[in-house]
Amino acid sequence: MEPVSLIVTANLQDDLLPEYNFNYTKAHPNRFASQVNETKITVTLESDVAKVFKNSEDVNKALRAILSAIPEK
């Protein structure tokens, strides 16, 4: 039996409308989003620092120790 090869081409533009009108009055809060209003940021560690800190918990622990040593103004 010979192998069968199919060539499928899709024009993605046929599936998209030029504009969508969403009714936001029917929107619901994301039940999977955290309800805590905490600000989170992402920091990129350089490779030598990343070797010491394996996760964000370790980094936060070290930073909190440094912060506690700084006198408050």
XYZ file of N, CA and C in Angstrom:
219
model
N 0.835 -1.164 0.000
C 0.000 0.000 0.000
C 0.888 1.238 0.000
N 0.603 2.197 -0.851
C 1.391 3.428 -0.951
C 0.971 4.417 0.133
N 1.941 5.145 0.685
C 1.587 6.165 1.675
C 0.784 7.278 1.022
N -0.167 7.782 1.732
C -1.013 8.862 1.228
C -0.593 10.146 1.919
N -0.320 11.148 1.139
C 0.026 12.438 1.734
C -1.078 13.433 1.409
N -1.503 14.130 2.428
C -2.553 15.122 2.259
C -1.963 16.509 2.448
N -2.345 17.395 1.592
C -1.923 18.781 1.733
C -3.167 19.572 2.108
N -3.132 20.116 3.301
C -4.274 20.875 3.785
C -3.852 22.329 3.908
N -4.575 23.173 3.244
C -4.306 24.596 3.355
C -5.535 25.259 3.943
N -5.302 26.156 4.845
C -6.405 26.863 5.485
C -6.162 28.348 5.382
N -7.181 29.041 5.022
C -7.103 30.484 4.980
C -7.680 30.988 6.294
N -6.801 31.383 7.224
C -7.245 31.780 8.548
C -8.076 33.057 8.516
N -7.872 33.866 7.510
C -8.628 35.104 7.438
C -10.111 34.848 7.205
N -10.467 33.706 6.643
C -11.867 33.394 6.428
C -12.590 33.157 7.749
N -11.851 32.787 8.798
C -12.457 32.494 10.091
C -12.574 33.720 10.983
N -11.939 34.828 10.613
C -11.914 36.002 11.466
C -12.781 37.115 10.878
N -13.519 37.740 11.745
C -14.314 38.892 11.339
C -13.458 40.142 11.467
N -13.752 41.168 10.730
C -12.956 42.388 10.849
C -13.151 43.083 12.198
N -14.289 42.837 12.851
C -14.557 43.468 14.132
C -15.505 42.594 14.939
N -15.280 42.545 16.243
C -16.151 41.794 17.139
C -16.747 42.767 18.157
N -18.021 42.647 18.415
C -18.686 43.477 19.411
C -19.069 42.601 20.594
N -18.357 42.782 21.705
C -18.608 41.981 22.889
C -19.559 42.732 23.813
N -20.452 42.008 24.438
C -21.375 42.577 25.407
C -20.779 42.358 26.796
N -20.084 43.369 27.305
C -19.398 43.236 28.583
C -20.357 43.302 29.769
N -21.612 43.653 29.544
C -22.574 43.684 30.649
C -22.892 42.277 31.132
N -22.623 41.282 30.314
C -22.873 39.889 30.691
C -21.612 39.179 31.176
N -20.521 39.920 31.326
C -19.249 39.325 31.734
C -19.270 38.962 33.213
N -18.557 37.926 33.570
C -18.427 37.474 34.952
C -16.958 37.533 35.347
N -16.671 37.732 36.633
C -15.277 37.709 37.080
C -14.660 36.334 36.821
N -13.375 36.327 36.573
C -12.660 35.078 36.344
C -12.579 34.320 37.662
N -13.262 33.186 37.730
C -13.277 32.426 38.979
C -11.934 31.782 39.288
N -11.041 31.722 38.312
C -9.737 31.112 38.532
C -8.683 32.139 38.934
N -8.998 33.408 38.796
C -8.046 34.455 39.162
C -8.021 34.604 40.671
N -6.871 34.934 41.168
C -6.723 35.123 42.609
C -7.537 36.329 43.047
N -8.199 36.218 44.177
C -8.996 37.308 44.709
C -8.156 38.278 45.531
N -6.897 37.969 45.749
C -6.021 38.820 46.529
C -5.461 39.902 45.615
N -5.498 41.134 46.087
C -4.999 42.252 45.284
C -3.536 42.511 45.603
N -2.682 41.589 45.253
C -1.250 41.734 45.468
C -0.589 42.120 44.153
N 0.398 42.981 44.253
C 1.169 43.336 43.074
C 2.326 42.362 42.967
N 2.437 41.697 41.842
C 3.530 40.758 41.624
C 4.347 41.247 40.437
N 5.651 41.118 40.553
C 6.535 41.489 39.460
C 7.450 40.309 39.151
N 8.002 40.329 37.974
C 8.945 39.300 37.568
C 10.325 39.925 37.461
N 11.295 39.262 38.053
C 12.671 39.739 38.027
C 13.528 38.631 37.431
N 14.411 39.001 36.541
C 15.320 38.026 35.941
C 16.631 38.026 36.709
N 16.987 36.862 37.214
C 18.237 36.725 37.960
C 19.368 36.355 37.015
N 20.525 36.871 37.297
C 21.686 36.477 36.508
C 22.071 35.063 36.918
N 22.777 34.374 36.043
C 23.016 32.941 36.212
C 23.727 32.594 37.523
N 24.682 33.431 37.951
C 25.391 33.109 39.192
C 24.471 33.236 40.406
N 23.540 34.155 40.376
C 22.585 34.317 41.471
C 21.542 33.204 41.416
N 21.122 32.849 40.215
C 20.107 31.799 40.045
C 20.610 30.444 40.543
N 21.918 30.243 40.550
C 22.471 28.983 41.066
C 22.247 28.851 42.570
N 22.185 29.986 43.254
C 22.019 29.983 44.707
C 20.544 29.871 45.084
N 19.681 30.592 44.360
C 18.254 30.626 44.673
C 17.496 29.742 43.690
N 16.907 28.691 44.207
C 16.226 27.724 43.337
C 14.759 28.070 43.090
N 14.184 28.937 43.944
C 12.778 29.295 43.744
C 12.519 30.684 44.317
N 11.340 31.209 44.041
C 11.016 32.562 44.469
C 10.908 32.674 45.987
N 10.534 31.602 46.647
C 10.430 31.620 48.111
C 11.792 31.902 48.743
N 12.841 31.276 48.211
C 14.191 31.501 48.725
C 14.655 32.939 48.483
N 14.339 33.466 47.315
C 14.720 34.850 46.993
C 14.001 35.810 47.932
N 12.709 35.615 48.116
C 11.940 36.500 48.994
C 12.440 36.446 50.427
N 12.792 35.260 50.894
C 13.308 35.086 52.259
C 14.604 35.886 52.433
N 15.496 35.806 51.452
C 16.772 36.527 51.527
C 16.555 38.033 51.459
N 15.665 38.459 50.585
C 15.399 39.893 50.471
C 14.745 40.451 51.731
N 13.859 39.687 52.345
C 13.236 40.140 53.589
C 14.270 40.254 54.709
N 15.247 39.339 54.731
C 16.312 39.410 55.739
C 17.140 40.678 55.534
N 17.428 41.003 54.291
C 18.181 42.240 54.001
C 17.366 43.463 54.399
N 16.072 43.452 54.054
C 15.207 44.586 54.383
C 15.092 44.806 55.882
N 15.080 43.721 56.643
C 14.973 43.866 58.105
C 16.242 44.454 58.710
N 17.366 44.357 58.023
C 18.620 44.905 58.524
C 18.775 46.397 58.185
N 17.955 46.897 57.268
C 18.028 48.304 56.879
C 17.209 49.131 57.875
N 17.829 50.150 58.461
C 17.065 50.971 59.408
C 15.962 51.756 58.697
N 14.814 51.853 59.377
C 13.688 52.596 58.806
C 13.948 54.089 58.943
N 13.430 54.839 58.011
C 13.626 56.310 58.049
C 12.497 56.964 58.786
